[in-house]
mmCIF file of C-alpha atoms and ligand atoms in Angstrom:
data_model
loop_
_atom_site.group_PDB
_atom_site.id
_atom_site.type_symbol
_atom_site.label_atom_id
_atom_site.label_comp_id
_atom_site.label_asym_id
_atom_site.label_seq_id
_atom_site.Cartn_x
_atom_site.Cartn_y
_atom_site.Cartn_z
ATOM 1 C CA UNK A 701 22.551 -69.446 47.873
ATOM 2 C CA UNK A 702 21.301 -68.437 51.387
ATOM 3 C CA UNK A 703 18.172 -66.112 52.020
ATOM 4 C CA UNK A 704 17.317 -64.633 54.947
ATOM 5 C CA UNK A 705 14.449 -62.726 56.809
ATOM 6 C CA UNK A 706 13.710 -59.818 58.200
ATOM 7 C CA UNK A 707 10.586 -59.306 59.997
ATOM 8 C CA UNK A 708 10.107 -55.310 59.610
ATOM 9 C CA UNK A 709 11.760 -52.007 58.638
ATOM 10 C CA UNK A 710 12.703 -51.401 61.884
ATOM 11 C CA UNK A 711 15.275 -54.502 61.554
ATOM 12 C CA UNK A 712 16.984 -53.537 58.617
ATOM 13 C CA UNK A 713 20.733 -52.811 58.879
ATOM 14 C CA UNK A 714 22.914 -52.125 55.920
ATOM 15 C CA UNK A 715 25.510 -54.546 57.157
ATOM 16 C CA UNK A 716 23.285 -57.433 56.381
ATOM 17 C CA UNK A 717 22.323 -56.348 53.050
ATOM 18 C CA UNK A 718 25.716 -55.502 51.888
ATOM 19 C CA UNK A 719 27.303 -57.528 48.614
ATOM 20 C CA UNK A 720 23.169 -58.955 48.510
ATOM 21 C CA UNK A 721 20.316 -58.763 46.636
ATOM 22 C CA UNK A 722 17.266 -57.618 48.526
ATOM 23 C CA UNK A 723 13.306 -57.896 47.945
ATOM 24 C CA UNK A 724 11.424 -55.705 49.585
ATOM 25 C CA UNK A 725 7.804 -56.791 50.376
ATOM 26 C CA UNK A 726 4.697 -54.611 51.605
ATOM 27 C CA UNK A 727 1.621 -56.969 50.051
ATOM 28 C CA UNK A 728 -0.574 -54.335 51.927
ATOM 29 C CA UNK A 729 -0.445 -53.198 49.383
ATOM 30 C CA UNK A 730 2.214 -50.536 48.834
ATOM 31 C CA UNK A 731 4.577 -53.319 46.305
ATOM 32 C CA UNK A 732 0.915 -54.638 44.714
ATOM 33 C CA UNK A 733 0.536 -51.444 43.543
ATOM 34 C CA UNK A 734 4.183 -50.901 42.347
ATOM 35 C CA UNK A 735 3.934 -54.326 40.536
ATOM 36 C CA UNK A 736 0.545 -53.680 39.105
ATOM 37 C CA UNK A 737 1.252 -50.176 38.038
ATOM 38 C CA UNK A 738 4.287 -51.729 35.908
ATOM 39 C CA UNK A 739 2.444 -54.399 34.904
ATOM 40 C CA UNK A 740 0.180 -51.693 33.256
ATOM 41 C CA UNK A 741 2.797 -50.072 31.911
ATOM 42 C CA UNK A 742 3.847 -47.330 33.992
ATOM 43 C CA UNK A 743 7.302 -45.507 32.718
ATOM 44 C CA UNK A 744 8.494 -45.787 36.275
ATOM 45 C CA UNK A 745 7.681 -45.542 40.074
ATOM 46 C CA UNK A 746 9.588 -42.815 41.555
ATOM 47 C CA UNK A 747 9.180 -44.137 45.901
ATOM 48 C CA UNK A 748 9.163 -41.382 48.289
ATOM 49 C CA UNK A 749 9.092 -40.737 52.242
ATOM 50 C CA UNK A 750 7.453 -37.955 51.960
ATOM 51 C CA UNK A 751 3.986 -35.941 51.336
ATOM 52 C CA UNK A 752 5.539 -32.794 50.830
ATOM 53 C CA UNK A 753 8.127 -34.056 48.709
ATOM 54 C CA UNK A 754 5.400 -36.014 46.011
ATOM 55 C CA UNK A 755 3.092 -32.705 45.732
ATOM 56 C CA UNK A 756 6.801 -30.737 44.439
ATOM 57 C CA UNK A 757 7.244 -33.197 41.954
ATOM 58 C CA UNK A 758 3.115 -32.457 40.555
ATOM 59 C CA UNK A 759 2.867 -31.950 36.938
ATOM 60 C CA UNK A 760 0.854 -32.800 34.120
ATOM 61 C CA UNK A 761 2.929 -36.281 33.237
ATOM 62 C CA UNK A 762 2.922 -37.709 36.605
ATOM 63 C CA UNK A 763 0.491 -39.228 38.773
ATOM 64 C CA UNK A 764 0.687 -39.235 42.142
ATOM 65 C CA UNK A 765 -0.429 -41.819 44.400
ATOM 66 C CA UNK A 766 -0.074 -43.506 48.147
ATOM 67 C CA UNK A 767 -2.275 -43.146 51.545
ATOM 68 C CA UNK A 768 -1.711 -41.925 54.757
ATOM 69 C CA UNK A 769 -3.739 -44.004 57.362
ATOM 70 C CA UNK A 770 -4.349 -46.127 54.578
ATOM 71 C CA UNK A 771 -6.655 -43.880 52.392
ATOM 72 C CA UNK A 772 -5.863 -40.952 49.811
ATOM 73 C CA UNK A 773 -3.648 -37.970 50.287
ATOM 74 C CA UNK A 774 -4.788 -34.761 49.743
ATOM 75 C CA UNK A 775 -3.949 -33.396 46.263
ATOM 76 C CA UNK A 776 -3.136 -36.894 44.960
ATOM 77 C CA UNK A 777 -4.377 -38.084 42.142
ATOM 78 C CA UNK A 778 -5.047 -42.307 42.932
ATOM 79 C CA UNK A 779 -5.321 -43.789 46.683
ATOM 80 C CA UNK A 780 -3.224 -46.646 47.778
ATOM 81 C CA UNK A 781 -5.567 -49.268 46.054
ATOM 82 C CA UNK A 782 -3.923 -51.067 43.412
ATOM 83 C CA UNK A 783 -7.304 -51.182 41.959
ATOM 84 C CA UNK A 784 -7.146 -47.813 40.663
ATOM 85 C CA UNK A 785 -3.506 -48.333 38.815
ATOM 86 C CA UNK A 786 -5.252 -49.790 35.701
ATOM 87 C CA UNK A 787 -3.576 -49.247 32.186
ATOM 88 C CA UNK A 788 -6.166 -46.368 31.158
ATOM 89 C CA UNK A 789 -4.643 -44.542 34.302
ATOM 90 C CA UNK A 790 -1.066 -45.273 34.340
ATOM 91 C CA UNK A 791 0.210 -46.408 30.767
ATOM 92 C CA UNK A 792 2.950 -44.600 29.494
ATOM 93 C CA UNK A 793 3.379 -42.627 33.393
ATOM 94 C CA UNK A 794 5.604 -41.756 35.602
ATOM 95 C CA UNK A 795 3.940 -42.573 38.949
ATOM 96 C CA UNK A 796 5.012 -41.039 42.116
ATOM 97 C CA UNK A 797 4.626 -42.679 45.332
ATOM 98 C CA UNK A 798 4.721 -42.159 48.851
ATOM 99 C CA UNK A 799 3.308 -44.698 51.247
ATOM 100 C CA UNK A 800 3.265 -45.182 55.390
ATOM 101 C CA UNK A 801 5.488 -48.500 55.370
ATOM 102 C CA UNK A 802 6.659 -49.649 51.651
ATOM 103 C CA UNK A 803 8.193 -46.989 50.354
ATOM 104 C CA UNK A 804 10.176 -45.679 53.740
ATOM 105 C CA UNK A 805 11.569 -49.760 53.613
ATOM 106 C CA UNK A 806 12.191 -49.137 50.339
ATOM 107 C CA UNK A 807 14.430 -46.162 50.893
ATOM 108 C CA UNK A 808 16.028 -48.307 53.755
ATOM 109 C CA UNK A 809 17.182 -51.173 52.097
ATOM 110 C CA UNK A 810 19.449 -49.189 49.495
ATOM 111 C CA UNK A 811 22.656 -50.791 50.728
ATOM 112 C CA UNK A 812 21.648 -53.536 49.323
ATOM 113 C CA UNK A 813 23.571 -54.429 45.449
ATOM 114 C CA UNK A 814 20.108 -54.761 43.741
ATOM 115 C CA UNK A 815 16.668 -54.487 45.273
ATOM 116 C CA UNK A 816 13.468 -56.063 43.756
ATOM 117 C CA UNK A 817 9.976 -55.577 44.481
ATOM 118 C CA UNK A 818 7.582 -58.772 45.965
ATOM 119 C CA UNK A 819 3.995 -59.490 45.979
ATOM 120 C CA UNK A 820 1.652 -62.343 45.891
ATOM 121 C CA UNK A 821 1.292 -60.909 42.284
ATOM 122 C CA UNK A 822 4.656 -62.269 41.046
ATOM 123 C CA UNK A 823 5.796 -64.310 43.790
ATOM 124 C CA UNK A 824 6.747 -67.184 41.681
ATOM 125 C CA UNK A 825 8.632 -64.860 39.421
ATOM 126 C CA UNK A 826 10.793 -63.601 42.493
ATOM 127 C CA UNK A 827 11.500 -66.918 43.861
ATOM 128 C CA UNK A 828 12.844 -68.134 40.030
ATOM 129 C CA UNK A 829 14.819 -65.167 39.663
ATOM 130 C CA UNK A 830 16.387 -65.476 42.973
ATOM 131 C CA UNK A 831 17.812 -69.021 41.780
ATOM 132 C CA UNK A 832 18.834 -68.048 38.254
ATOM 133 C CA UNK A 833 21.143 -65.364 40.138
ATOM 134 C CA UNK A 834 22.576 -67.328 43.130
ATOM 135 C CA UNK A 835 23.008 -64.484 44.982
ATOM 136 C CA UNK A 836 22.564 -64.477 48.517
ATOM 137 C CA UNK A 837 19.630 -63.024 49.414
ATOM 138 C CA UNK A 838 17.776 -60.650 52.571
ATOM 139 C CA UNK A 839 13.686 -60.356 51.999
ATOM 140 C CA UNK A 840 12.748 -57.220 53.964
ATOM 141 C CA UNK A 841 8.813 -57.382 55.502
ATOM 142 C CA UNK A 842 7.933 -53.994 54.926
ATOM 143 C CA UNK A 843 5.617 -54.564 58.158
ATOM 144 C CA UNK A 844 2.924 -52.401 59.832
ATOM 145 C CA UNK A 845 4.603 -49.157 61.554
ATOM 146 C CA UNK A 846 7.597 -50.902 62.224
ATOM 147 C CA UNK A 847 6.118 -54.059 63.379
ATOM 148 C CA UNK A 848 5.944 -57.570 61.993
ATOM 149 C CA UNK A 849 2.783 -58.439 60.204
ATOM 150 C CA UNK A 850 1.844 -61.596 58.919
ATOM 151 C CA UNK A 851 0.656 -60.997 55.486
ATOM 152 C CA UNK A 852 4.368 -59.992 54.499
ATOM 153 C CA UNK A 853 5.454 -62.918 56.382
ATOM 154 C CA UNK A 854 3.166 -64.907 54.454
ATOM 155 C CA UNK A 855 4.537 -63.897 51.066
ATOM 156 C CA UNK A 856 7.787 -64.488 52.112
ATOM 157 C CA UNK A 857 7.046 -67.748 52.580
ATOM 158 C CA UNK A 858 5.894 -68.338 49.343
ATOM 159 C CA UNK A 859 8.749 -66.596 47.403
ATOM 160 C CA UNK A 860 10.921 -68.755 49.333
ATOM 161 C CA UNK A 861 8.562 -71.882 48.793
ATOM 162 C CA UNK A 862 8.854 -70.958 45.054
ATOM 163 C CA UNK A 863 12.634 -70.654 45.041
ATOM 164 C CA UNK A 864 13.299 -74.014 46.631
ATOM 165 C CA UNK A 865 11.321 -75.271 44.108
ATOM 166 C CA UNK A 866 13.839 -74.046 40.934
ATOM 167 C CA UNK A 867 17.130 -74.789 42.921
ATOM 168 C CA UNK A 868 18.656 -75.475 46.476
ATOM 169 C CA UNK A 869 18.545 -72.664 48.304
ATOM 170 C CA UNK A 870 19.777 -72.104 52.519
ATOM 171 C CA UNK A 871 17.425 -70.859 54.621
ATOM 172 C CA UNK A 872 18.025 -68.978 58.096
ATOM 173 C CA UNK A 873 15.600 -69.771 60.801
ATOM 174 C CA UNK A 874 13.526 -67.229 60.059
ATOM 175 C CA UNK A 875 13.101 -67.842 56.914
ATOM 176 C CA UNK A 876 12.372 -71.573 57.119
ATOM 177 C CA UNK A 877 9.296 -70.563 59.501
ATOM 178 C CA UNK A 878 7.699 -68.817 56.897
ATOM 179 C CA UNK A 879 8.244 -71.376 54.082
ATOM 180 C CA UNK A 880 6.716 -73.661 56.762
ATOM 181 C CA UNK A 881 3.891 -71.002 57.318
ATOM 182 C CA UNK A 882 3.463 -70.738 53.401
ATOM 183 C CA UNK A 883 3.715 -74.317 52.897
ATOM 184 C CA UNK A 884 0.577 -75.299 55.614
ATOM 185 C CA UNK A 885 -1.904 -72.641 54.341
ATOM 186 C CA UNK A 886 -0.875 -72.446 50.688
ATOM 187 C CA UNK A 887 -4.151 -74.049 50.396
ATOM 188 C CA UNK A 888 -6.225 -71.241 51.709
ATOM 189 C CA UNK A 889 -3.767 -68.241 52.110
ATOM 190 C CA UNK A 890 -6.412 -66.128 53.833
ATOM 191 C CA UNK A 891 -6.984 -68.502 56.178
ATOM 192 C CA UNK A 892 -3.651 -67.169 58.049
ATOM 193 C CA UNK A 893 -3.071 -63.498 56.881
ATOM 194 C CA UNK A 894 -7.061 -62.616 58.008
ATOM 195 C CA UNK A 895 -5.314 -62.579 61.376
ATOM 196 C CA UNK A 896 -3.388 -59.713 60.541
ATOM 197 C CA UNK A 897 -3.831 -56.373 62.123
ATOM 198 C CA UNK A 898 -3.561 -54.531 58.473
ATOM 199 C CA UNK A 899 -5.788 -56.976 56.312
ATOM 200 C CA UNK A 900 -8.578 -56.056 59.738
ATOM 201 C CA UNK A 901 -8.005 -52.681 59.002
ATOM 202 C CA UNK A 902 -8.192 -52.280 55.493
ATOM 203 C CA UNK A 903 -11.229 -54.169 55.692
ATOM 204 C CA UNK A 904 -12.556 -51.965 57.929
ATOM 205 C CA UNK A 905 -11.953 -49.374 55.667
ATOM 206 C CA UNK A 906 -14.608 -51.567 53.249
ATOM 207 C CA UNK A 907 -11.290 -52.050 50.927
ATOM 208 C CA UNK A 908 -12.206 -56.090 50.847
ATOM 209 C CA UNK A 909 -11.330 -56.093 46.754
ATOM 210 C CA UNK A 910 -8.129 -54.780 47.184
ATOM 211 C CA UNK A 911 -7.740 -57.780 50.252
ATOM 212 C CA UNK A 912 -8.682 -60.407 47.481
ATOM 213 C CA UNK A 913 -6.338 -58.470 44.713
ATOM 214 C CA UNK A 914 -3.438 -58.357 46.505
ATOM 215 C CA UNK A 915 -3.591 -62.579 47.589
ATOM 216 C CA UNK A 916 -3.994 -63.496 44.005
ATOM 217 C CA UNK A 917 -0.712 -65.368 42.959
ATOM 218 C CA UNK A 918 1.340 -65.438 39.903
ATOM 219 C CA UNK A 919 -0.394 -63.162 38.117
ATOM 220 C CA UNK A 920 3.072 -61.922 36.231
ATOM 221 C CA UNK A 921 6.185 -62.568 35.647
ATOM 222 C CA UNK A 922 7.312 -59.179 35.961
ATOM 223 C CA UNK A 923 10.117 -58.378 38.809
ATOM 224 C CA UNK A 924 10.076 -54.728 38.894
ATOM 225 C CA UNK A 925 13.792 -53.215 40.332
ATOM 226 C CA UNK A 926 14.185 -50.471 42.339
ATOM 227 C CA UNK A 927 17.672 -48.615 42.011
ATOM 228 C CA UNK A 928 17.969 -44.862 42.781
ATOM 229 C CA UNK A 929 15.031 -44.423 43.849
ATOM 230 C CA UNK A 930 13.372 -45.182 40.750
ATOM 231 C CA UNK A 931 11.410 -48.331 40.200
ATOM 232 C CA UNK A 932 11.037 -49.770 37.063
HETATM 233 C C1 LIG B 1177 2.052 -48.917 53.487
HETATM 234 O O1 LIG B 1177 3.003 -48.682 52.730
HETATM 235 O O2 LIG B 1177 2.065 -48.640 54.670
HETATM 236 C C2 LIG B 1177 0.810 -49.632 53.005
HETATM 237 O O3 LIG B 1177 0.860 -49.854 51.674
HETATM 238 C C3 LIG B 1177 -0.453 -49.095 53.601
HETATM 239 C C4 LIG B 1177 -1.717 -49.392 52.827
HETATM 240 O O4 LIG B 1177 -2.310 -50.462 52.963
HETATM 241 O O5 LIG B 1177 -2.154 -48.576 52.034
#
């Protein structure tokens, strides 16, 4: 199987995700919270573009969640900080979603034959599922406002570090750089993605615990699946 990378939304084209299995990654933190809120048991994530479009779907069995300049919509019930998706919250929920980067890639990537959702969170689980299915495979970096960012990049690398170590898997030359990335700071992950322009932000935003959240690894072995718009 071969997997390949894209660097940021803005790259995507349906021509290269055609007859492939995609994983979409935004670490920062738009598929943490997707993972963690099904982790905790949400019903299902329903991923939307728009503001306007997550206040029509308000009622009493839904939360809604997401940011806008990385902090709290108006009228939303939970920010962007996977923090907040604990079980007590989200158990049982549908959760609807609308985020400045993940879910727009999400929405992007749907020529793709079957998308899942990445993290540091389940990383490992993502790589081994990858090499169980022998598909070949596109990982889409979410990125910052359409431009590369190196905490994606950096779980990229480790999904792809993961994978290669279930099976043999084909790497473009993208790809490879990030396993190589992933493979010299695995070590001390935050030693590269500090760098980022997001992880500065969001720290600047005093949102530090949701920084050291979102680089734990392999905390499950759920893959959630996005398919209609619905993850799950
Ligand atoms: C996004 O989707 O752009 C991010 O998740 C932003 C954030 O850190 O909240």
């Amino acid at each position: 199987m071969r997997i390949s990378l894209i660097p940021a939304v803005t790259y995507v084209n349906d021509d290269e995700l055609k007859g492939k299995t995609a994983v979409v990654i935004d670490v920062l933190r738009a598929t943490s919270v997707m993972t963690t809120a099904i982790i905790n048991g949400a019903s299902e994530i329903i991923a939307l573009t728009e503001v306007e479009d997550a206040l029509r779907m308000k009622d009493a069995k839904c939360i809604l969640g997401g940011e806008r300049k990385g902090l709290k919509i108006k009228g939303f019930d939970l920010s962007n900080s996977p923090l907040e998706y604990t079980r007590e919250r989200v158990e049982g929920k549908r959760v609807v979603m609308t985020t400045t980067n993940g879910t727009k890639t999400l929405n992007k990537v749907e020529a793709a034959d079957k998308i899942y959702i990445a993290c540091m969170l389940n990383g490992k689980a993502v790589g081994k599922r990858l090499v169980e299915e022998e598909k070949d495979t596109v990982i889409v970096c979410a990125g910052t406002n359409g431009k590369f960012s190196i905490d994606d990049y950096a779980c990229a690398g480790k999904i792809i570090y993961e994978a290669n170590k279930f099976g043999k898997v084909e790497l473009d030359d993208f790809a490879y750089a990030a396993f190589s990335a992933y493979n010299d700071h695995k070590d001390d992950i935050i030693s590269l993605v500090k760098n980022a322009y997001h992880y500065k932000y969001l720290l600047s935003l005093g949102l530090g615990e949701d920084l050291k959240y979102c680089f734990k690894e392999d905390i499950s072995d759920l893959v959630p699946e996005y398919k209609s718009g619905r993850i799950k």
